[in-house]
Amino acid sequence: MVAHLLRLKLTLLRNGFKRSPWQLVGVILGALYAVGVLGMLLVGLVFLGSGEPDMARTAIILAGAAVFLGWALIPMVATGVDMTLDPARFVPFAIPMPQLLAGLALGGLIGIPGAVTLLASLGQAAAWWQHPAAMIAAVVCAPVAALTAVVLSRLTTSASTTLASSRRFKDLSGVIGIIPLMLLGPIIIGITEGLESSQDFLPALAETLAWTPLGSIWAAPGDIAVGQWGTAAARFGIGAAFLALIAWLWKLSLARALVTPPYNAVTRRGAGRLGWFSRFPATPTGAVAARALTYWFKDPRYGASLISIPLIPVVMAFAFAPAGDFGFMLWLGPIMAFLLSFAISADISYDNTAFALHVTSGVSGRADRAGRVIACAAFALPVTLVFAVAPFFFLGSWQLLPATLGLSLGVLLSGLGLSSVVSARYTYNVPLPGESPFKTPPGSAARMMIVQMLGMLVLVLIALPEAALALAAMVTGAPLFSWLALAVGLVLGTALLVIGVRAGGAWYDRRAPELLQAVAINR
Amino acid sequence: MPDAARRGDARTAVGLTGTIGGAGPHRPQPAAPALALRGLAKRFGGKIAVNGINLDVPAGSFYGLVGPNGAGKTTTLSMATGMLRPDYGQVWVHGTDVWAQPLAAKQLMGVLPDGVRLFDRLTGEQLVTYAGLLRGMDRATVASRVADLLRALDLAGDAGTLVVDYSAGMTKKIALASALIHAPRLLVLDEPFEAVDPVSAANIRDILHDYVASGGTVIVSSHVMDLVQRMCDHVAVIAQGNVLAAGTVDEVRDGASLEDRFVQLVGGRGRSEGLSWLRTS
């Protein structure tokens, strides 16, 4: 039965390749990357092993604990990271629990993350090339460590799916999950700075972690290397006991999950709350705008990009402010405009087959395009204005305000026009409605990157006039250039927006059925 | 029997024949049928999904489209409603060419597609309102019709619930409401009764019968023969992309039950020894 489950996982993987060659390319690239990382890791470990054993021990414990944390937490946020062997699918089959558990756990080692974890923990042996006994211990500990990682991730997923069976929780966790990801850079900077200031911190942290389940299995070989056999045995015991404990907990939660299918508690609500639909004009354009705006707030896939708005200045501040350079704040407005205006370039892909309603209703291309632009502009315009103006309160000098405003609005308007054309012409696989915003469907990355990169390149080109004038204003400080940038940004941007909506609308009118068939492939 | 009476009314409509392939395309007569297909064909890769279908759906009829799984029903209806561009052939709705004047033709049609998503982050009420406003209707009319539809389809209590939280049957009903909101002259419903409970299905049938009695035309696809025989006055049998038979239900079933006639036309009933190991005793 265990062999069956493993074969199933391999078959699913292979069939995925058959369906989309791009997925194969993606996996091969991922594997090459993983091999590269593993190689560097091994070299690093050998190098570590040539020095003091304490140093290697500290590094291995910290890295190992981080690996455990990653396996435990990432699947909780990114629901559906790898659910090819979703336990819920085995409910109808009477598979004995021990075999199901073993199959799922071993299945978790198939695939790049699992294989890398297993190989990296085996690679720990390389660090102990001066201590044969420790090497053997590392090889013994490696499977325990890798299994602990996989079982941890399974435990947290099955525990959180019971929690997450409510759609609201799923939506929320998807949106909130983006915060730590966005702030990863600043967090790492903060941690490394903190570490640089206190040299003893790391070894102390490692020493503490070594007595917790997170670090003990990683610490055992190191203990042997320094000759503390008793401690090593105790730590191995802690690690093994932890694996047994989480496996038992996983079994409990899985057994519970298998007999309690997810239930969605829904409060019934009567009529009378039309939301944005009662605030926008009762025209097709107004209706599309109201629908799109509702989605910006209700659909986690849009929500994830909304919530990243306030985080961007934080990230930029961490990148530039330490150098004492606050000039970056001038670019907040244009960058915001750039990102927001491009956010609707995949709008029809996000609709997926719900777009059929637009096709069967005979919505005109112009109404569809204009509605989506209005919805995006409804918050993109104020946000851009705030980010363009606010920095000047900090900087004190208001001379460049017209230039920044002109560049921001120019980019926003022309970007919206460009997005109107792009989304009527190109579709690509995006996370499906109701899925986690993190889930990238197989084979989508390459096409998406190409369309997005080209689109952004075009956006830079068409915003070049106001950008050149704004730059001239910054360099020369002449108010004339500043005001010219504002005028050109507004006029050129508006013209490009109108052209974009019309061209995109015409394209849409010709190709709406083809667009529908294109998004229908991704479901 | 009220059903029979309704059927009688509708049979006064224009003559109707579905022919298999071959017949040269010609423009429909001025007394245009509600839906006319001529030489409609679609190929997906190497597989011919629809093989040159000709079909007239008379105005005022309750038309059933039956066929085994994969017969090309959904493909045909997608091409008839402007969702999938045909490789060959033409479609007219009340004399308006769907692929030459799509906007005008779509105003005449209400469509319930099968297997597509809805804008399910809207509430039921918002979704139907959206469908109405997309059709360019004014706010007051939309509001009163939405209230009527939600009540008639027994969804008033869940009007403010997000469609994503609806059950399968409720989702089907809210999609039907979205197709009805602009009072179309032709209703094209792909599998409208799937997952719908018997009480709601009976209510929907009543609504559709009233609609047909008042001059509207309904096309439903289904593989529930019994339902089609009771509900529809006309039927076309489609298999492997061809029309095998078309006409009034009585003509097509020719004395037998529609189900028997269907099996006879389509074939494929297994007469083998069956699954002997499946017997429990």
mmCIF file of C-alpha atoms in Angstrom, chain A residues 167 171 264 266-275 277-278 280-284 287-288 291 294-295 298-300 351-363 432-434 510-511 513-514 516-517 523, chain B residues 44 78 81-85 99 102-103 106-107 109 111 113-123 125-127 129-131 133-139 143 150 155-162 164-165 178:
data_model
loop_
_atom_site.group_PDB
_atom_site.id
_atom_site.type_symbol
_atom_site.label_atom_id
_atom_site.label_comp_id
_atom_site.label_asym_id
_atom_site.label_seq_id
_atom_site.Cartn_x
_atom_site.Cartn_y
_atom_site.Cartn_z
ATOM 1 C CA ARG A 167 -13.827 29.971 3.744
ATOM 2 C CA ASP A 171 -9.365 33.992 2.571
ATOM 3 C CA ASN A 264 -18.729 25.727 6.068
ATOM 4 C CA VAL A 266 -22.667 30.173 6.700
ATOM 5 C CA THR A 267 -24.941 32.773 8.148
ATOM 6 C CA ARG A 268 -27.922 33.318 5.898
ATOM 7 C CA ARG A 269 -28.486 36.897 4.975
ATOM 8 C CA GLY A 270 -31.518 38.443 3.358
ATOM 9 C CA ALA A 271 -31.666 40.933 0.534
ATOM 10 C CA GLY A 272 -31.082 44.664 0.683
ATOM 11 C CA ARG A 273 -27.317 45.160 0.684
ATOM 12 C CA LEU A 274 -26.152 45.923 -2.819
ATOM 13 C CA GLY A 275 -22.858 47.462 -1.750
ATOM 14 C CA PHE A 277 -23.784 48.404 -6.996
ATOM 15 C CA SER A 278 -26.012 51.061 -5.443
ATOM 16 C CA PHE A 280 -22.152 53.371 -9.145
ATOM 17 C CA PRO A 281 -24.373 54.526 -12.030
ATOM 18 C CA ALA A 282 -26.816 51.907 -13.321
ATOM 19 C CA THR A 283 -25.021 51.381 -16.631
ATOM 20 C CA PRO A 284 -22.983 48.434 -17.899
ATOM 21 C CA ALA A 287 -21.900 47.702 -13.052
ATOM 22 C CA VAL A 288 -18.518 46.364 -14.201
ATOM 23 C CA ARG A 291 -18.267 44.341 -9.507
ATOM 24 C CA THR A 294 -16.239 44.526 -4.824
ATOM 25 C CA TYR A 295 -13.683 41.933 -5.895
ATOM 26 C CA LYS A 298 -13.682 40.464 -1.245
ATOM 27 C CA ASP A 299 -11.341 38.280 -3.291
ATOM 28 C CA PRO A 300 -8.112 37.329 -1.495
ATOM 29 C CA ASP A 351 -12.348 36.249 -13.778
ATOM 30 C CA ASN A 352 -11.763 32.780 -15.180
ATOM 31 C CA THR A 353 -14.937 31.302 -16.708
ATOM 32 C CA ALA A 354 -17.157 33.681 -14.753
ATOM 33 C CA PHE A 355 -16.253 35.930 -17.667
ATOM 34 C CA ALA A 356 -18.897 33.926 -19.600
ATOM 35 C CA LEU A 357 -21.508 36.254 -18.096
ATOM 36 C CA HIS A 358 -19.912 39.200 -19.913
ATOM 37 C CA VAL A 359 -19.834 37.227 -23.156
ATOM 38 C CA THR A 360 -23.423 35.984 -23.026
ATOM 39 C CA SER A 361 -24.704 39.394 -21.909
ATOM 40 C CA GLY A 362 -23.102 41.081 -24.891
ATOM 41 C CA VAL A 363 -21.211 43.654 -22.821
ATOM 42 C CA LEU A 432 -8.122 30.157 -9.680
ATOM 43 C CA PRO A 433 -11.014 31.884 -7.910
ATOM 44 C CA GLY A 434 -11.085 30.676 -4.313
ATOM 45 C CA ARG A 510 -13.522 40.992 -31.783
ATOM 46 C CA ARG A 511 -12.103 38.374 -29.472
ATOM 47 C CA PRO A 513 -15.311 34.335 -27.261
ATOM 48 C CA GLU A 514 -11.651 33.450 -27.822
ATOM 49 C CA LEU A 516 -13.401 33.004 -22.783
ATOM 50 C CA GLN A 517 -12.057 29.796 -24.321
ATOM 51 C CA ARG A 523 -9.625 25.420 -14.356
ATOM 52 C CA PHE B 44 -11.063 20.260 -31.289
ATOM 53 C CA SER B 78 -21.900 27.350 -26.736
ATOM 54 C CA THR B 81 -25.018 31.481 -27.757
ATOM 55 C CA GLY B 82 -21.896 33.267 -28.940
ATOM 56 C CA MET B 83 -19.487 31.745 -26.438
ATOM 57 C CA LEU B 84 -17.521 29.564 -28.863
ATOM 58 C CA ARG B 85 -16.763 30.554 -32.451
ATOM 59 C CA TRP B 99 -21.834 35.759 -35.195
ATOM 60 C CA PRO B 102 -23.473 39.416 -31.668
ATOM 61 C CA LEU B 103 -24.693 42.285 -29.490
ATOM 62 C CA LYS B 106 -27.381 38.356 -27.344
ATOM 63 C CA GLN B 107 -30.052 40.837 -26.274
ATOM 64 C CA MET B 109 -31.097 35.384 -25.469
ATOM 65 C CA VAL B 111 -28.163 31.746 -21.293
ATOM 66 C CA PRO B 113 -24.106 27.781 -19.431
ATOM 67 C CA ASP B 114 -22.965 24.532 -17.893
ATOM 68 C CA GLY B 115 -19.593 24.164 -16.221
ATOM 69 C CA VAL B 116 -18.673 27.830 -15.947
ATOM 70 C CA ARG B 117 -18.000 29.718 -12.769
ATOM 71 C CA LEU B 118 -20.049 32.613 -11.511
ATOM 72 C CA PHE B 119 -18.792 35.841 -10.010
ATOM 73 C CA ASP B 120 -19.147 34.047 -6.718
ATOM 74 C CA ARG B 121 -17.710 36.706 -4.436
ATOM 75 C CA LEU B 122 -20.915 38.655 -4.995
ATOM 76 C CA THR B 123 -24.021 37.958 -2.988
ATOM 77 C CA GLU B 125 -28.720 39.545 -4.999
ATOM 78 C CA GLN B 126 -25.659 41.406 -6.293
ATOM 79 C CA LEU B 127 -25.005 38.772 -8.948
ATOM 80 C CA THR B 129 -28.443 42.740 -10.210
ATOM 81 C CA TYR B 130 -25.096 42.701 -12.001
ATOM 82 C CA ALA B 131 -26.522 40.534 -14.790
ATOM 83 C CA LEU B 133 -27.249 46.096 -15.209
ATOM 84 C CA LEU B 134 -24.823 44.532 -17.711
ATOM 85 C CA ARG B 135 -27.801 44.244 -20.035
ATOM 86 C CA GLY B 136 -28.287 47.983 -19.740
ATOM 87 C CA MET B 137 -31.542 47.821 -17.771
ATOM 88 C CA ASP B 138 -32.520 50.661 -15.458
ATOM 89 C CA ARG B 139 -32.062 50.365 -11.721
ATOM 90 C CA ALA B 143 -34.461 45.871 -8.392
ATOM 91 C CA LEU B 150 -35.288 35.515 -5.762
ATOM 92 C CA LEU B 155 -33.591 32.223 -2.646
ATOM 93 C CA ALA B 156 -34.924 35.303 -0.853
ATOM 94 C CA GLY B 157 -33.626 34.049 2.503
ATOM 95 C CA ASP B 158 -30.100 33.732 1.114
ATOM 96 C CA ALA B 159 -30.071 36.836 -1.056
ATOM 97 C CA GLY B 160 -27.315 38.424 1.026
ATOM 98 C CA THR B 161 -25.127 35.309 1.225
ATOM 99 C CA LEU B 162 -22.058 35.133 -1.004
ATOM 100 C CA VAL B 164 -19.400 30.999 -3.130
ATOM 101 C CA ASP B 165 -21.155 29.739 0.012
ATOM 102 C CA SER B 178 -29.238 35.800 -13.981
#
